[in-house]
Tab-separated table of C-alpha atoms in Angstrom:
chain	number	residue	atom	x	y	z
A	432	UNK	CA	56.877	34.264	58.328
A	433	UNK	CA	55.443	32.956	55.094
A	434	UNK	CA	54.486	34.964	52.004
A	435	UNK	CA	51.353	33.511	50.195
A	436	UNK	CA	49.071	35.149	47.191
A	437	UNK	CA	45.530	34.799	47.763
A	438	UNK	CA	42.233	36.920	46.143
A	439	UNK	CA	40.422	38.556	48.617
A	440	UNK	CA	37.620	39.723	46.791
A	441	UNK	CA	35.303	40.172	43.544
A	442	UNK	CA	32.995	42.074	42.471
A	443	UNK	CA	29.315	40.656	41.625
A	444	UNK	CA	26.941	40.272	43.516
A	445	UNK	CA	26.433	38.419	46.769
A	446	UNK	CA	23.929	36.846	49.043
A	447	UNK	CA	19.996	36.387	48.557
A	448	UNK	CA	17.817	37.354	46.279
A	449	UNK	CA	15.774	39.664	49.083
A	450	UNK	CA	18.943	41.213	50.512
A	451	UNK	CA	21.401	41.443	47.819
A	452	UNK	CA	25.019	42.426	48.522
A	453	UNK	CA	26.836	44.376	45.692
A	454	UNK	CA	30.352	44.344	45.435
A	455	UNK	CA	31.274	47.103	42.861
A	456	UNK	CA	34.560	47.286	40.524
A	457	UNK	CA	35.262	50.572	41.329
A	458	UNK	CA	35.232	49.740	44.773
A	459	UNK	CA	38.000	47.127	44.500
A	460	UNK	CA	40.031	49.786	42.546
A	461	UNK	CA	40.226	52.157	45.113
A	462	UNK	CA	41.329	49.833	47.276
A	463	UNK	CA	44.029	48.483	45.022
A	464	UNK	CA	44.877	52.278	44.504
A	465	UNK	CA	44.839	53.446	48.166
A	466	UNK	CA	47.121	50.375	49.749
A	467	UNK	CA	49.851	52.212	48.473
A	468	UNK	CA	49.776	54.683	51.091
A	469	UNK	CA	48.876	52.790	53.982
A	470	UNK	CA	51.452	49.752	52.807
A	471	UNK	CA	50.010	47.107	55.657
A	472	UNK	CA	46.503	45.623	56.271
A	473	UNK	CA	46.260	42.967	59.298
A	474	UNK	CA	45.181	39.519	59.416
A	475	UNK	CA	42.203	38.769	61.634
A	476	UNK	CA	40.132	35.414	61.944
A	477	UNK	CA	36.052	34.998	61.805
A	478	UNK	CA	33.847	36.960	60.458
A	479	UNK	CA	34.069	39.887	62.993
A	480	UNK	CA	36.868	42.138	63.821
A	481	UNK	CA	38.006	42.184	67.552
A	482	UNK	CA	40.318	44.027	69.384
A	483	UNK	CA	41.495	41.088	71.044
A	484	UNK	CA	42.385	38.953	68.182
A	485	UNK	CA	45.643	39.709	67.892
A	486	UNK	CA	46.976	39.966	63.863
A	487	UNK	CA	48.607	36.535	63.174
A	488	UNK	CA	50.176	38.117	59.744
A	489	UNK	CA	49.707	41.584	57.559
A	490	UNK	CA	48.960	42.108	53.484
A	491	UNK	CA	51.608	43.725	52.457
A	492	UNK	CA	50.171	43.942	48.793
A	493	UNK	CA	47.224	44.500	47.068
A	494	UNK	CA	46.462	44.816	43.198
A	495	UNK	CA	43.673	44.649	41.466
A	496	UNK	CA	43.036	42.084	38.266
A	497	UNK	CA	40.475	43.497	35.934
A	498	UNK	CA	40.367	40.358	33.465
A	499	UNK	CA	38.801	38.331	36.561
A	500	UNK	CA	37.510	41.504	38.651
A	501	UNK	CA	38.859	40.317	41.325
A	502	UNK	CA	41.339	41.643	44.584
A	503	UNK	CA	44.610	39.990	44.849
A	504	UNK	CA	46.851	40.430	47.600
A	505	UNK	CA	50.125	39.355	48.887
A	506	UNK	CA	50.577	38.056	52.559
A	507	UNK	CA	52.713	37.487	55.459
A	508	UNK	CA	51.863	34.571	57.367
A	509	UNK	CA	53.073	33.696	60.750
A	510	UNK	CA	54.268	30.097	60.626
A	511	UNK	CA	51.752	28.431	62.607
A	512	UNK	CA	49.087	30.633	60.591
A	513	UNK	CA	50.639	29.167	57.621
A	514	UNK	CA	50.803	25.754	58.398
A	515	UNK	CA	46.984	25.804	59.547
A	516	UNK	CA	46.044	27.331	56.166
A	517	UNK	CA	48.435	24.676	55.120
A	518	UNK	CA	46.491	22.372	56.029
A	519	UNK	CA	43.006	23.401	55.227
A	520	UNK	CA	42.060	24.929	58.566
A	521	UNK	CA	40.985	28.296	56.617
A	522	UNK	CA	40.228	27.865	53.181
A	523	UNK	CA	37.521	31.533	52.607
A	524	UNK	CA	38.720	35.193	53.332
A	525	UNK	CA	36.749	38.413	53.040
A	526	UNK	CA	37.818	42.377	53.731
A	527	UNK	CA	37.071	45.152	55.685
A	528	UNK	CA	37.524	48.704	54.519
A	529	UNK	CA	36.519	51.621	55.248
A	530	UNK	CA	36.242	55.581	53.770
A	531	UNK	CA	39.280	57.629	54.639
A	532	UNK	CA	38.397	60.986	55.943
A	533	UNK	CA	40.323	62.883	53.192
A	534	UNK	CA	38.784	61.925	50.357
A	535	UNK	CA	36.362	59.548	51.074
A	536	UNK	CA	38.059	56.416	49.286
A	537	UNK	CA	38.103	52.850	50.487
A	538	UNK	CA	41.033	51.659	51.991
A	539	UNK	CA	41.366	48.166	53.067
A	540	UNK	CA	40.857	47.685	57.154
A	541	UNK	CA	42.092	44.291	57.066
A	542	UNK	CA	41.741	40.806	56.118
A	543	UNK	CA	39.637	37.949	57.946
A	544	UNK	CA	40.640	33.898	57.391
A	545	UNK	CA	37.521	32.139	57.672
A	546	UNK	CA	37.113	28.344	58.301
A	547	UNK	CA	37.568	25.687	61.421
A	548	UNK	CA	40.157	27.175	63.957
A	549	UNK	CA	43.115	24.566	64.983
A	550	UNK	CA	44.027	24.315	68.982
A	551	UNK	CA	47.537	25.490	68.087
A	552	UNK	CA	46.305	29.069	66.470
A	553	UNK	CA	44.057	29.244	69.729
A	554	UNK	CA	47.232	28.913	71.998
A	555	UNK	CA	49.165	31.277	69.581
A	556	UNK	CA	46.536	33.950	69.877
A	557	UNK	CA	46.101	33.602	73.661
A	558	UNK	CA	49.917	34.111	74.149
A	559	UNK	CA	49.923	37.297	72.079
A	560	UNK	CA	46.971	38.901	73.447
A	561	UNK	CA	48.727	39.071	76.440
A	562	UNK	CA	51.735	40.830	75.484
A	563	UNK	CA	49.061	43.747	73.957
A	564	UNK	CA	49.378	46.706	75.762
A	565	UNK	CA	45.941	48.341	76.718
A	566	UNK	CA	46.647	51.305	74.849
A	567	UNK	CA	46.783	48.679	71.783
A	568	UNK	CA	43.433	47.279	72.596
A	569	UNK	CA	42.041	50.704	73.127
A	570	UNK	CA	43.622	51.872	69.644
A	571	UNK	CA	42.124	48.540	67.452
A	572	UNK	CA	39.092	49.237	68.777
A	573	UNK	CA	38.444	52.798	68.097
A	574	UNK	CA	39.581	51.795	64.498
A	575	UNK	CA	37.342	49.363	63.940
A	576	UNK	CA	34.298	51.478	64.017
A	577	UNK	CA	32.596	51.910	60.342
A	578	UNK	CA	34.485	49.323	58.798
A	579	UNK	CA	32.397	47.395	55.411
A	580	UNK	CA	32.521	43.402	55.590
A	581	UNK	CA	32.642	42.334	52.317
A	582	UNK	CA	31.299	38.738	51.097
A	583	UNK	CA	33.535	36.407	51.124
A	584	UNK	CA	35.505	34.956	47.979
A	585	UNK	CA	33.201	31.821	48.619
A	586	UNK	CA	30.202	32.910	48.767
A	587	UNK	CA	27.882	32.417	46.150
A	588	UNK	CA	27.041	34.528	43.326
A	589	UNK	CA	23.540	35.895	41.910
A	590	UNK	CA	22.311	36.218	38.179
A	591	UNK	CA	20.158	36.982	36.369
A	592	UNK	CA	18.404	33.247	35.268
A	593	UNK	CA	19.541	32.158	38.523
A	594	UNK	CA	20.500	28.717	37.243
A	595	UNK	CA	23.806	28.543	37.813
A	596	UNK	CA	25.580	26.906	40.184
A	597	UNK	CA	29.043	28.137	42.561
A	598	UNK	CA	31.232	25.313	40.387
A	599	UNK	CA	31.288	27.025	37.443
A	600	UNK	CA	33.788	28.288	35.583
A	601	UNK	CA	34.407	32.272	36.818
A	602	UNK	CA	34.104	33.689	33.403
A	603	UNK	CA	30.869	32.529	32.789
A	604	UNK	CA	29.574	33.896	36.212
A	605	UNK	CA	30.518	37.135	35.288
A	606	UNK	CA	28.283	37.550	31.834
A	607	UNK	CA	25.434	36.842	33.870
A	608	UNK	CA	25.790	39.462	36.781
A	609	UNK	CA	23.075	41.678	37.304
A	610	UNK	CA	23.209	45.300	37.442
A	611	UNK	CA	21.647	47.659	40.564
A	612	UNK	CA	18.738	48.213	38.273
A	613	UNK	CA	17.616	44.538	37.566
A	614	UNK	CA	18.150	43.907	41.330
A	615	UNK	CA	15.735	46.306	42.128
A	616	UNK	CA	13.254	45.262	39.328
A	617	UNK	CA	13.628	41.664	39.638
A	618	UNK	CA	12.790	42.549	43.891
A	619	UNK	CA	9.749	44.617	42.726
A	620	UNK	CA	8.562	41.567	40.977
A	621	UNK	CA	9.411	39.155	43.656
A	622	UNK	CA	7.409	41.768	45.808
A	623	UNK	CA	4.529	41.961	43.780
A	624	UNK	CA	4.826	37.342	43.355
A	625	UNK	CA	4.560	37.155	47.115
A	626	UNK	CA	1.333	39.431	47.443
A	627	UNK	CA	-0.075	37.693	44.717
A	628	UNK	CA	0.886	34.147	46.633
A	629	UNK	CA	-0.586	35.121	50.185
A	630	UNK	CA	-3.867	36.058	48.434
A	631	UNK	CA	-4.204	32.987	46.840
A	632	UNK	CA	-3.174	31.207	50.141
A	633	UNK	CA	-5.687	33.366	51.782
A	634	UNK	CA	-8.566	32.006	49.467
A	635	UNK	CA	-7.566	28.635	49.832
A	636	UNK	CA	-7.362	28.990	53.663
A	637	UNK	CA	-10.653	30.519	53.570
A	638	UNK	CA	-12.606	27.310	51.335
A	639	UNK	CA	-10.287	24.929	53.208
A	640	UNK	CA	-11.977	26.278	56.713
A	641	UNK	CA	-15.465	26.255	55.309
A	642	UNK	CA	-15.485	22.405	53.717
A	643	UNK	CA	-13.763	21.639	57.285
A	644	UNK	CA	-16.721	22.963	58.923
A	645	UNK	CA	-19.725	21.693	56.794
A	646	UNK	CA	-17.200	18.380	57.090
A	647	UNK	CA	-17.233	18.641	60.687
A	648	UNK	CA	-21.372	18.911	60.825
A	649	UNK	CA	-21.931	16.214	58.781
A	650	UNK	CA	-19.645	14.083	61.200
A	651	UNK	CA	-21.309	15.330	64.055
A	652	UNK	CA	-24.950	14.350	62.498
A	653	UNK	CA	-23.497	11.412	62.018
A	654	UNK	CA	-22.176	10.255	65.068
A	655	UNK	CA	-24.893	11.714	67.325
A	656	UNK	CA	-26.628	8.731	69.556
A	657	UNK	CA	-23.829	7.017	68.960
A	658	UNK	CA	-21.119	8.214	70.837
A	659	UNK	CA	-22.058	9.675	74.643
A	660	UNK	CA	-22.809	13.421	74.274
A	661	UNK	CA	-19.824	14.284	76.569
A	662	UNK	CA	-17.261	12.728	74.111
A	663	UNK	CA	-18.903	14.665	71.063
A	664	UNK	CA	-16.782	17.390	71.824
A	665	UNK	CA	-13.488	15.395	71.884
A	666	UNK	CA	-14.261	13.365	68.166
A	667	UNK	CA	-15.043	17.138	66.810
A	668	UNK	CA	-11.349	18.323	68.051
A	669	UNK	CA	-10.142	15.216	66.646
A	670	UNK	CA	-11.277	16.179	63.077
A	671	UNK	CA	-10.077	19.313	63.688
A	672	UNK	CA	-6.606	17.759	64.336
A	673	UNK	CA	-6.186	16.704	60.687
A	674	UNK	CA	-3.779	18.776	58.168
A	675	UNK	CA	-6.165	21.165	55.886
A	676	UNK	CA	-6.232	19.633	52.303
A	677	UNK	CA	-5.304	16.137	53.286
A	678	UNK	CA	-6.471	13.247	52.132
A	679	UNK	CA	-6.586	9.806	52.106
A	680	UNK	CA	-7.523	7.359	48.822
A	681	UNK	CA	-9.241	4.220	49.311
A	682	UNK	CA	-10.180	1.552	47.354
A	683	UNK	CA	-13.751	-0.303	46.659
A	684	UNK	CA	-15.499	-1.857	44.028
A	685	UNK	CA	-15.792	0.858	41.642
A	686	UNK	CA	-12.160	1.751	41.869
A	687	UNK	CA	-10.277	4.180	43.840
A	688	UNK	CA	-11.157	7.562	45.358
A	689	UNK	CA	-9.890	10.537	47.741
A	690	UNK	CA	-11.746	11.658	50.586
A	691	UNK	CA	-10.594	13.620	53.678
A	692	UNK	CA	-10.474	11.865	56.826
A	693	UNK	CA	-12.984	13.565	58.063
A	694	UNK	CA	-15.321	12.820	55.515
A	695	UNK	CA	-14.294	8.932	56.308
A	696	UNK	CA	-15.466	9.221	59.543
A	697	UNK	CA	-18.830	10.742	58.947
A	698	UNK	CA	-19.557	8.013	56.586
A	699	UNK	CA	-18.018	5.307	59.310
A	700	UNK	CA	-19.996	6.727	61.852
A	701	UNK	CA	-23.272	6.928	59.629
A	702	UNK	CA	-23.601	3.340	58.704
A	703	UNK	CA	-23.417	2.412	62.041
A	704	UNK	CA	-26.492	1.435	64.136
A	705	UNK	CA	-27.631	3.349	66.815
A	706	UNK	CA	-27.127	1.031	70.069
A	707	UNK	CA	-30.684	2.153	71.178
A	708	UNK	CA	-33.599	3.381	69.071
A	709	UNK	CA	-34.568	7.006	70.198
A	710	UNK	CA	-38.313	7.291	71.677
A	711	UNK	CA	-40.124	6.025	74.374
A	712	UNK	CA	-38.840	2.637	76.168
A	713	UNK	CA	-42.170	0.101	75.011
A	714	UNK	CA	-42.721	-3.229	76.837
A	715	UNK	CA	-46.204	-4.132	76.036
A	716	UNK	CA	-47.325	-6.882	74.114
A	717	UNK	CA	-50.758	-8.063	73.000
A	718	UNK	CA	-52.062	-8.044	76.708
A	719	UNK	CA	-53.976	-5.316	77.852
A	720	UNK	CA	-51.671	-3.845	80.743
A	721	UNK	CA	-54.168	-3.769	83.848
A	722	UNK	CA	-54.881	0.174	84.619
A	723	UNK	CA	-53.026	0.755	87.660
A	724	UNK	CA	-50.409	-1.757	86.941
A	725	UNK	CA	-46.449	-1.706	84.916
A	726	UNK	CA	-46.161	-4.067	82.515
A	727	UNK	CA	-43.404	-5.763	85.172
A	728	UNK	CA	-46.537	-5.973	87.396
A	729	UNK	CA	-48.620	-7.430	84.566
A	730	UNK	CA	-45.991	-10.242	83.818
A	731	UNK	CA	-45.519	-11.291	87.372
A	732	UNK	CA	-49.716	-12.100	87.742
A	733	UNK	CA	-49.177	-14.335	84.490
A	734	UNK	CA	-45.896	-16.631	85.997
């Protein structure tokens, strides 16, 4: 076994600005202050605790640093556990506690190693689990009902401004933590932004849809004689096709300008000619057509 010191949590605040995760000092105390009495915490890897993960190590202590506000712990590594960490196979950890029954403090449940998992901790794991008794399993899974994840030590933290980044220095991360109170204002606002946002999106859905459609009849003015009838429909689903709001700029004469491509298409379609003029089809010419007779009639008695 190997003994390594590692923090296992902090307090701040974790995750994203919708769902914010708060980690509170006085919840890292009473863990500090309870692993006295129940001396050992096990070692689990991922995220989740399982009953058949076997522990590959235990904390065996746990104090609490209130210049960083931060969880430090002391651990017992199994060799091959060590060597993995070693090596950079698990480079986050977070905690599970739970509330003890006799005076509702937190107590730590155990410790999860997060990161890539090396074939040689799979092997050690699978030749563990299979010298676990059932009434082991059974036991580590009734007593992993109710138990708190805490964010990891790598996860990022929120403030206030929201400007700065995981890289810098601790200390300065911890001026800027918010309280419950500006989490819950600062989500009232956010609330109130994103009502605000869908009704302008709303209104600009709504004038987007009716240019599309006055767009659209101008095209279809445009194009009609021009295009067979039965094809009408398929240019009109065409324009319909195009993003809202696009555009496309183009370049003449008089300099550049924007126009949507439907818009380009009406005015394509209305300077072309129409292949046939509408009307009556007229053959005559200065003759007199014979009553009685075509005009194909008429042309054959003059050859």
């Amino acid at each position: 076994m190997k003994t390594r010191k590692r923090q296992i949590a902090k307090a701040g605040i974790f995750g994203s600005l919708d769902n914010p995760t708060v980690v509170k000092e006085s919840e890292l105390e009473e863990i500090a202050e309870t692993f006295k009495d129940i001396k050992k915490a096990p070692i689990k890897l991922g995220n989740h605790w399982s009953d058949d993960r076997p522990r590959l190590g235990n904390v065996i202590s746990v104090t609490y640093d209130k210049k960083n506000k931060a969880l430090n712990a002391e651990i017992e590594e199994h060799d091959t556990l060590a060597q993995a960490v070693d090596d950079g196979y698990y480079p986050d950890v977070s905690i599970g506690a739970k509330q003890r029954a006799s005076d509702g403090k937190m107590y730590l449940h155990h410790l999860a190693y997060l990161g890539n998992e090396p074939p040689a901790i799979k092997d050690l794991q699978d030749s563990i689990a299979e010298e676990m008794t059932d009434a082991e399993k059974e036991l580590a899974a009734s007593d992993s009902k109710d138990v708190r994840a805490f964010p990891s030590v790598g996860e990022r933290e929120l403030f206030l401004s929201d400007t700065q980044t995981a890289t810098q220095n601790i200390s300065n991360k911890r001026e800027a933590l918010m309280s419950e109170e500006e989490i819950k204002a600062m989500q009232a606002e956010n609330a109130r932004l994103k009502a605000e946002s869908e009704a302008k999106d709303k209104l600009l859905s709504d004038s987007f849809a009716r240019q599309r459609e006055s767009e659209k009849e101008a095209l279809r003015k445009a194009a009609e004689g021009k295009v067979p009838e039965a094809e009408m429909d398929k240019l009109l689903a065409l324009a319909d096709s195009y993003e809202q709001g696009k555009t496309i700029e183009l370049s003449d004469g008089t300099g550049k300008r924007t126009a949507s491509p439907v818009a380009i298409l009406a005015e394509i379609f209305g300077k072309m000619a129409r292949p046939v003029e509408p009307g009556a089809l007229n053959l005559s010419d200065s003759n007199e057509v014979p009553k009685g007779k075509s005009p194909a009639q008429k042309m054959m008695g003059n050859i």
